[in-house]
């Protein structure tokens, strides 16, 4: 452990462990092997540590694997929503072939349908949301506000770099502070690093825990906590994002279906399965050692003034 990291050891901070419950490897496959088999394994790690998190379900995935929704609910975690079909609901930060951003008038009805599909399976109405790929927008925030959501854990700190703690977004610019009742929960990134990537993705947290290790990610955690201290941010919240398919072995190489296939970049599928589970377990234990208090997104939102 570096000297820079020791100052964070005694400080209390809040942790949101958020899981985006979707098809394997995001939008790239039609399969739900991770949701089926990764979810119970992840829930077991949560159980052994006695912590809770928020699980954001794609509407389509909730319908396809309803038992996964019920497992999560029965284990006492928050059920959130993650779009209808893992489409681009907000402003695309980079292009995805075949997946074009929703037109602005489509956003609210589709989020409403997403809410309804998840509620039908879960028996509870989701009040927490996360946009696929952290592609958020002002339109999304306003729609979530109208639909009664209390939180959106989308803001990618690695990209916008401005908001360092949960905030109420502006109705005309979701990346600024304003008067919406909704709380935007930024996903932390190591802003102490000099980025060499056009999008700043090398400062991001994901998916270091499995492509490298829990301790590599914890180094970023410690840097981030120190950075918040240097910026005089009193409320320290670390929002993490994971996916159930990271906790089940993903095919290495070409994944074939329908009339073709996809070849995910190596980092997308690296370390998925047992290694990810082992590192996730270490990560939670180490966050606890550092004094973390684990909360759901709803709890973090309701505690935001
Ligand atoms: Zn997603």
mmCIF file of N, CA, C and O in Angstrom, residues 57-124:
data_model
loop_
_atom_site.group_PDB
_atom_site.id
_atom_site.type_symbol
_atom_site.label_atom_id
_atom_site.label_comp_id
_atom_site.label_asym_id
_atom_site.label_seq_id
_atom_site.Cartn_x
_atom_site.Cartn_y
_atom_site.Cartn_z
ATOM 1 N N UNK A 57 -32.310 -3.854 -13.654
ATOM 2 C CA UNK A 57 -32.727 -4.832 -14.664
ATOM 3 C C UNK A 57 -33.175 -4.188 -15.973
ATOM 4 O O UNK A 57 -34.018 -3.286 -15.988
ATOM 5 N N UNK A 58 -32.624 -4.703 -17.072
ATOM 6 C CA UNK A 58 -33.179 -4.417 -18.390
ATOM 7 C C UNK A 58 -34.580 -5.057 -18.395
ATOM 8 O O UNK A 58 -34.751 -6.191 -17.908
ATOM 9 N N UNK A 59 -35.582 -4.353 -18.920
ATOM 10 C CA UNK A 59 -36.955 -4.870 -18.907
ATOM 11 C C UNK A 59 -37.062 -6.228 -19.572
ATOM 12 O O UNK A 59 -37.657 -7.175 -19.037
ATOM 13 N N UNK A 60 -36.433 -6.346 -20.743
ATOM 14 C CA UNK A 60 -36.446 -7.594 -21.498
ATOM 15 C C UNK A 60 -35.797 -8.732 -20.696
ATOM 16 O O UNK A 60 -36.300 -9.853 -20.668
ATOM 17 N N UNK A 61 -34.694 -8.432 -20.020
ATOM 18 C CA UNK A 61 -33.988 -9.461 -19.248
ATOM 19 C C UNK A 61 -34.823 -9.916 -18.043
ATOM 20 O O UNK A 61 -34.824 -11.099 -17.692
ATOM 21 N N UNK A 62 -35.521 -8.971 -17.420
ATOM 22 C CA UNK A 62 -36.386 -9.329 -16.282
ATOM 23 C C UNK A 62 -37.468 -10.315 -16.731
ATOM 24 O O UNK A 62 -37.790 -11.270 -16.030
ATOM 25 N N UNK A 63 -37.991 -10.100 -17.936
ATOM 26 C CA UNK A 63 -39.031 -10.996 -18.458
ATOM 27 C C UNK A 63 -38.461 -12.358 -18.848
ATOM 28 O O UNK A 63 -39.108 -13.386 -18.675
ATOM 29 N N UNK A 64 -37.243 -12.344 -19.398
ATOM 30 C CA UNK A 64 -36.623 -13.592 -19.852
ATOM 31 C C UNK A 64 -36.161 -14.465 -18.686
ATOM 32 O O UNK A 64 -36.217 -15.684 -18.771
ATOM 33 N N UNK A 65 -35.658 -13.835 -17.628
ATOM 34 C CA UNK A 65 -35.130 -14.596 -16.476
ATOM 35 C C UNK A 65 -35.765 -14.065 -15.189
ATOM 36 O O UNK A 65 -35.074 -13.501 -14.326
ATOM 37 N N UNK A 66 -37.077 -14.253 -15.037
ATOM 38 C CA UNK A 66 -37.755 -13.673 -13.866
ATOM 39 C C UNK A 66 -37.207 -14.217 -12.544
ATOM 40 O O UNK A 66 -37.210 -13.507 -11.530
ATOM 41 N N UNK A 67 -36.698 -15.468 -12.566
ATOM 42 C CA UNK A 67 -36.190 -16.042 -11.320
ATOM 43 C C UNK A 67 -35.006 -15.249 -10.778
ATOM 44 O O UNK A 67 -34.804 -15.183 -9.556
ATOM 45 N N UNK A 68 -34.259 -14.622 -11.680
ATOM 46 C CA UNK A 68 -33.117 -13.812 -11.249
ATOM 47 C C UNK A 68 -33.602 -12.582 -10.482
ATOM 48 O O UNK A 68 -33.039 -12.208 -9.447
ATOM 49 N N UNK A 69 -34.667 -11.969 -10.977
ATOM 50 C CA UNK A 69 -35.241 -10.791 -10.299
ATOM 51 C C UNK A 69 -35.695 -11.187 -8.895
ATOM 52 O O UNK A 69 -35.425 -10.478 -7.913
ATOM 53 N N UNK A 70 -36.354 -12.336 -8.821
ATOM 54 C CA UNK A 70 -36.892 -12.768 -7.519
ATOM 55 C C UNK A 70 -35.780 -13.158 -6.544
ATOM 56 O O UNK A 70 -35.884 -12.879 -5.349
ATOM 57 N N UNK A 71 -34.722 -13.773 -7.067
ATOM 58 C CA UNK A 71 -33.566 -14.100 -6.200
ATOM 59 C C UNK A 71 -32.985 -12.834 -5.571
ATOM 60 O O UNK A 71 -32.679 -12.796 -4.382
ATOM 61 N N UNK A 72 -32.834 -11.826 -6.404
ATOM 62 C CA UNK A 72 -32.250 -10.557 -5.934
ATOM 63 C C UNK A 72 -33.166 -9.919 -4.899
ATOM 64 O O UNK A 72 -32.718 -9.452 -3.844
ATOM 65 N N UNK A 73 -34.450 -9.923 -5.204
ATOM 66 C CA UNK A 73 -35.428 -9.310 -4.288
ATOM 67 C C UNK A 73 -35.459 -10.055 -2.951
ATOM 68 O O UNK A 73 -35.428 -9.445 -1.878
ATOM 69 N N UNK A 74 -35.497 -11.382 -3.033
ATOM 70 C CA UNK A 74 -35.556 -12.180 -1.803
ATOM 71 C C UNK A 74 -34.313 -12.015 -0.942
ATOM 72 O O UNK A 74 -34.369 -12.159 0.279
ATOM 73 N N UNK A 75 -33.184 -11.717 -1.599
ATOM 74 C CA UNK A 75 -31.940 -11.514 -0.839
ATOM 75 C C UNK A 75 -31.885 -10.121 -0.206
ATOM 76 O O UNK A 75 -30.913 -9.789 0.474
ATOM 77 N N UNK A 76 -32.924 -9.313 -0.445
ATOM 78 C CA UNK A 76 -33.026 -8.030 0.248
ATOM 79 C C UNK A 76 -32.358 -6.851 -0.438
ATOM 80 O O UNK A 76 -32.133 -5.810 0.184
ATOM 81 N N UNK A 77 -32.055 -7.002 -1.730
ATOM 82 C CA UNK A 77 -31.408 -5.903 -2.454
ATOM 83 C C UNK A 77 -32.440 -5.054 -3.184
ATOM 84 O O UNK A 77 -33.578 -5.465 -3.372
ATOM 85 N N UNK A 78 -31.984 -3.874 -3.619
ATOM 86 C CA UNK A 78 -32.887 -2.991 -4.348
ATOM 87 C C UNK A 78 -32.985 -3.426 -5.812
ATOM 88 O O UNK A 78 -31.970 -3.746 -6.435
ATOM 89 N N UNK A 79 -34.207 -3.405 -6.339
ATOM 90 C CA UNK A 79 -34.435 -3.693 -7.757
ATOM 91 C C UNK A 79 -34.560 -2.369 -8.502
ATOM 92 O O UNK A 79 -35.481 -1.586 -8.232
ATOM 93 N N UNK A 80 -33.651 -2.123 -9.429
ATOM 94 C CA UNK A 80 -33.704 -0.919 -10.252
ATOM 95 C C UNK A 80 -33.960 -1.280 -11.705
ATOM 96 O O UNK A 80 -34.244 -2.437 -12.032
ATOM 97 N N UNK A 81 -33.858 -0.296 -12.586
ATOM 98 C CA UNK A 81 -34.128 -0.513 -14.002
ATOM 99 C C UNK A 81 -32.950 -0.016 -14.853
ATOM 100 O O UNK A 81 -32.209 0.882 -14.448
ATOM 101 N N UNK A 82 -32.807 -0.629 -16.057
ATOM 102 C CA UNK A 82 -31.617 -0.391 -16.904
ATOM 103 C C UNK A 82 -32.020 -0.372 -18.383
ATOM 104 O O UNK A 82 -31.338 -0.964 -19.203
ATOM 105 N N UNK A 83 -33.138 0.251 -18.696
ATOM 106 C CA UNK A 83 -33.688 0.412 -20.049
ATOM 107 C C UNK A 83 -34.512 -0.807 -20.469
ATOM 108 O O UNK A 83 -34.481 -1.850 -19.822
ATOM 109 N N UNK A 84 -35.213 -0.637 -21.589
ATOM 110 C CA UNK A 84 -36.117 -1.693 -22.054
ATOM 111 C C UNK A 84 -35.348 -2.840 -22.723
ATOM 112 O O UNK A 84 -35.545 -4.003 -22.382
ATOM 113 N N UNK A 85 -34.451 -2.488 -23.669
ATOM 114 C CA UNK A 85 -33.694 -3.504 -24.412
ATOM 115 C C UNK A 85 -32.187 -3.230 -24.428
ATOM 116 O O UNK A 85 -31.501 -3.604 -25.377
ATOM 117 N N UNK A 86 -31.700 -2.508 -23.436
ATOM 118 C CA UNK A 86 -30.289 -2.104 -23.424
ATOM 119 C C UNK A 86 -29.950 -1.217 -24.618
ATOM 120 O O UNK A 86 -28.851 -1.270 -25.181
ATOM 121 N N UNK A 87 -30.913 -0.396 -24.983
ATOM 122 C CA UNK A 87 -30.673 0.558 -26.059
ATOM 123 C C UNK A 87 -29.965 1.807 -25.519
ATOM 124 O O UNK A 87 -29.808 1.963 -24.311
ATOM 125 N N UNK A 88 -29.558 2.687 -26.423
ATOM 126 C CA UNK A 88 -28.956 3.948 -26.001
ATOM 127 C C UNK A 88 -30.076 4.929 -25.686
ATOM 128 O O UNK A 88 -30.734 5.443 -26.588
ATOM 129 N N UNK A 89 -30.311 5.165 -24.403
ATOM 130 C CA UNK A 89 -31.423 6.040 -23.997
ATOM 131 C C UNK A 89 -30.976 7.497 -23.909
ATOM 132 O O UNK A 89 -31.780 8.410 -24.009
ATOM 133 N N UNK A 90 -29.673 7.721 -23.689
ATOM 134 C CA UNK A 90 -29.175 9.084 -23.505
ATOM 135 C C UNK A 90 -28.280 9.522 -24.652
ATOM 136 O O UNK A 90 -28.449 9.084 -25.799
ATOM 137 N N UNK A 91 -27.330 10.377 -24.326
ATOM 138 C CA UNK A 91 -26.403 10.895 -25.335
ATOM 139 C C UNK A 91 -25.251 9.910 -25.511
ATOM 140 O O UNK A 91 -24.511 9.639 -24.563
ATOM 141 N N UNK A 92 -25.092 9.396 -26.738
ATOM 142 C CA UNK A 92 -24.030 8.410 -27.000
ATOM 143 C C UNK A 92 -22.660 9.078 -26.904
ATOM 144 O O UNK A 92 -22.419 10.100 -27.540
ATOM 145 N N UNK A 93 -21.784 8.521 -26.092
ATOM 146 C CA UNK A 93 -20.425 9.066 -25.985
ATOM 147 C C UNK A 93 -19.527 8.516 -27.082
ATOM 148 O O UNK A 93 -18.504 9.094 -27.407
ATOM 149 N N UNK A 94 -19.906 7.358 -27.611
ATOM 150 C CA UNK A 94 -19.218 6.802 -28.786
ATOM 151 C C UNK A 94 -20.229 5.942 -29.534
ATOM 152 O O UNK A 94 -21.197 5.473 -28.949
ATOM 153 N N UNK A 95 -20.053 5.764 -30.868
ATOM 154 C CA UNK A 95 -21.064 5.045 -31.647
ATOM 155 C C UNK A 95 -21.035 3.530 -31.408
ATOM 156 O O UNK A 95 -19.970 2.958 -31.195
ATOM 157 N N UNK A 96 -22.206 2.909 -31.420
ATOM 158 C CA UNK A 96 -22.342 1.451 -31.324
ATOM 159 C C UNK A 96 -23.061 1.003 -32.597
ATOM 160 O O UNK A 96 -24.160 1.493 -32.865
ATOM 161 N N UNK A 97 -22.460 0.090 -33.364
ATOM 162 C CA UNK A 97 -23.121 -0.314 -34.612
ATOM 163 C C UNK A 97 -24.506 -0.903 -34.364
ATOM 164 O O UNK A 97 -24.670 -1.754 -33.483
ATOM 165 N N UNK A 98 -25.477 -0.437 -35.097
ATOM 166 C CA UNK A 98 -26.829 -0.998 -35.003
ATOM 167 C C UNK A 98 -27.644 -0.493 -33.827
ATOM 168 O O UNK A 98 -28.811 -0.853 -33.697
ATOM 169 N N UNK A 99 -27.037 0.281 -32.951
ATOM 170 C CA UNK A 99 -27.774 0.787 -31.791
ATOM 171 C C UNK A 99 -27.726 2.309 -31.821
ATOM 172 O O UNK A 99 -26.731 2.922 -31.449
ATOM 173 N N UNK A 100 -28.797 2.890 -32.291
ATOM 174 C CA UNK A 100 -28.833 4.345 -32.409
ATOM 175 C C UNK A 100 -29.596 4.934 -31.226
ATOM 176 O O UNK A 100 -30.501 4.297 -30.697
ATOM 177 N N UNK A 101 -29.218 6.125 -30.810
ATOM 178 C CA UNK A 101 -29.906 6.722 -29.657
ATOM 179 C C UNK A 101 -31.403 6.861 -29.927
ATOM 180 O O UNK A 101 -31.824 7.126 -31.053
ATOM 181 N N UNK A 102 -32.201 6.672 -28.885
ATOM 182 C CA UNK A 102 -33.637 6.887 -29.000
ATOM 183 C C UNK A 102 -33.884 8.335 -29.396
ATOM 184 O O UNK A 102 -33.133 9.239 -29.025
ATOM 185 N N UNK A 103 -34.972 8.562 -30.139
ATOM 186 C CA UNK A 103 -35.392 9.934 -30.400
ATOM 187 C C UNK A 103 -35.932 10.480 -29.073
ATOM 188 O O UNK A 103 -36.438 9.712 -28.243
ATOM 189 N N UNK A 104 -35.827 11.775 -28.876
ATOM 190 C CA UNK A 104 -36.147 12.305 -27.542
ATOM 191 C C UNK A 104 -37.583 11.994 -27.123
ATOM 192 O O UNK A 104 -37.843 11.724 -25.953
ATOM 193 N N UNK A 105 -38.520 11.981 -28.081
ATOM 194 C CA UNK A 105 -39.918 11.702 -27.694
ATOM 195 C C UNK A 105 -40.130 10.219 -27.355
ATOM 196 O O UNK A 105 -41.166 9.848 -26.804
ATOM 197 N N UNK A 106 -39.158 9.378 -27.704
ATOM 198 C CA UNK A 106 -39.296 7.941 -27.390
ATOM 199 C C UNK A 106 -38.811 7.610 -25.975
ATOM 200 O O UNK A 106 -39.112 6.539 -25.453
ATOM 201 N N UNK A 107 -38.030 8.515 -25.402
ATOM 202 C CA UNK A 107 -37.344 8.181 -24.143
ATOM 203 C C UNK A 107 -38.335 7.866 -23.022
ATOM 204 O O UNK A 107 -38.282 6.784 -22.420
ATOM 205 N N UNK A 108 -39.247 8.786 -22.746
ATOM 206 C CA UNK A 108 -40.134 8.582 -21.592
ATOM 207 C C UNK A 108 -41.037 7.348 -21.739
ATOM 208 O O UNK A 108 -41.121 6.541 -20.809
ATOM 209 N N UNK A 109 -41.704 7.174 -22.912
ATOM 210 C CA UNK A 109 -42.548 5.971 -23.014
ATOM 211 C C UNK A 109 -41.771 4.665 -22.863
ATOM 212 O O UNK A 109 -42.285 3.692 -22.300
ATOM 213 N N UNK A 110 -40.546 4.635 -23.345
ATOM 214 C CA UNK A 110 -39.768 3.392 -23.217
ATOM 215 C C UNK A 110 -39.293 3.176 -21.788
ATOM 216 O O UNK A 110 -39.249 2.041 -21.307
ATOM 217 N N UNK A 111 -38.940 4.251 -21.091
ATOM 218 C CA UNK A 111 -38.555 4.100 -19.683
ATOM 219 C C UNK A 111 -39.770 3.683 -18.861
ATOM 220 O O UNK A 111 -39.666 2.913 -17.905
ATOM 221 N N UNK A 112 -40.931 4.181 -19.268
ATOM 222 C CA UNK A 112 -42.167 3.810 -18.586
ATOM 223 C C UNK A 112 -42.446 2.316 -18.776
ATOM 224 O O UNK A 112 -42.811 1.608 -17.830
ATOM 225 N N UNK A 113 -42.228 1.840 -19.996
ATOM 226 C CA UNK A 113 -42.424 0.407 -20.297
ATOM 227 C C UNK A 113 -41.395 -0.436 -19.532
ATOM 228 O O UNK A 113 -41.710 -1.485 -18.986
ATOM 229 N N UNK A 114 -40.173 0.028 -19.465
ATOM 230 C CA UNK A 114 -39.113 -0.649 -18.704
ATOM 231 C C UNK A 114 -39.542 -0.772 -17.234
ATOM 232 O O UNK A 114 -39.471 -1.851 -16.626
ATOM 233 N N UNK A 115 -40.035 0.331 -16.684
ATOM 234 C CA UNK A 115 -40.480 0.355 -15.284
ATOM 235 C C UNK A 115 -41.587 -0.673 -15.064
ATOM 236 O O UNK A 115 -41.557 -1.448 -14.101
ATOM 237 N N UNK A 116 -42.531 -0.665 -15.999
ATOM 238 C CA UNK A 116 -43.691 -1.565 -15.912
ATOM 239 C C UNK A 116 -43.266 -3.034 -15.994
ATOM 240 O O UNK A 116 -43.714 -3.858 -15.190
ATOM 241 N N UNK A 117 -42.399 -3.363 -16.918
ATOM 242 C CA UNK A 117 -41.970 -4.765 -17.080
ATOM 243 C C UNK A 117 -41.220 -5.258 -15.840
ATOM 244 O O UNK A 117 -41.406 -6.393 -15.407
ATOM 245 N N UNK A 118 -40.371 -4.417 -15.301
ATOM 246 C CA UNK A 118 -39.627 -4.824 -14.096
ATOM 247 C C UNK A 118 -40.593 -4.957 -12.922
ATOM 248 O O UNK A 118 -40.535 -5.923 -12.150
ATOM 249 N N UNK A 119 -41.524 -4.009 -12.809
ATOM 250 C CA UNK A 119 -42.490 -4.061 -11.704
ATOM 251 C C UNK A 119 -43.366 -5.310 -11.784
ATOM 252 O O UNK A 119 -43.660 -5.942 -10.769
ATOM 253 N N UNK A 120 -43.759 -5.677 -12.994
ATOM 254 C CA UNK A 120 -44.604 -6.867 -13.161
ATOM 255 C C UNK A 120 -43.914 -8.123 -12.632
ATOM 256 O O UNK A 120 -44.549 -8.990 -12.047
ATOM 257 N N UNK A 121 -42.613 -8.208 -12.852
ATOM 258 C CA UNK A 121 -41.872 -9.393 -12.404
ATOM 259 C C UNK A 121 -41.515 -9.282 -10.925
ATOM 260 O O UNK A 121 -41.682 -10.238 -10.157
ATOM 261 N N UNK A 122 -41.048 -8.100 -10.529
ATOM 262 C CA UNK A 122 -40.515 -7.931 -9.165
ATOM 263 C C UNK A 122 -41.607 -7.738 -8.116
ATOM 264 O O UNK A 122 -41.407 -8.049 -6.937
ATOM 265 N N UNK A 123 -42.734 -7.177 -8.554
ATOM 266 C CA UNK A 123 -43.775 -6.866 -7.572
ATOM 267 C C UNK A 123 -43.475 -5.584 -6.806
ATOM 268 O O UNK A 123 -44.190 -5.236 -5.874
ATOM 269 N N UNK A 124 -42.414 -4.913 -7.171
ATOM 270 C CA UNK A 124 -42.105 -3.590 -6.601
ATOM 271 C C UNK A 124 -41.731 -2.665 -7.761
ATOM 272 O O UNK A 124 -41.122 -3.105 -8.743
#
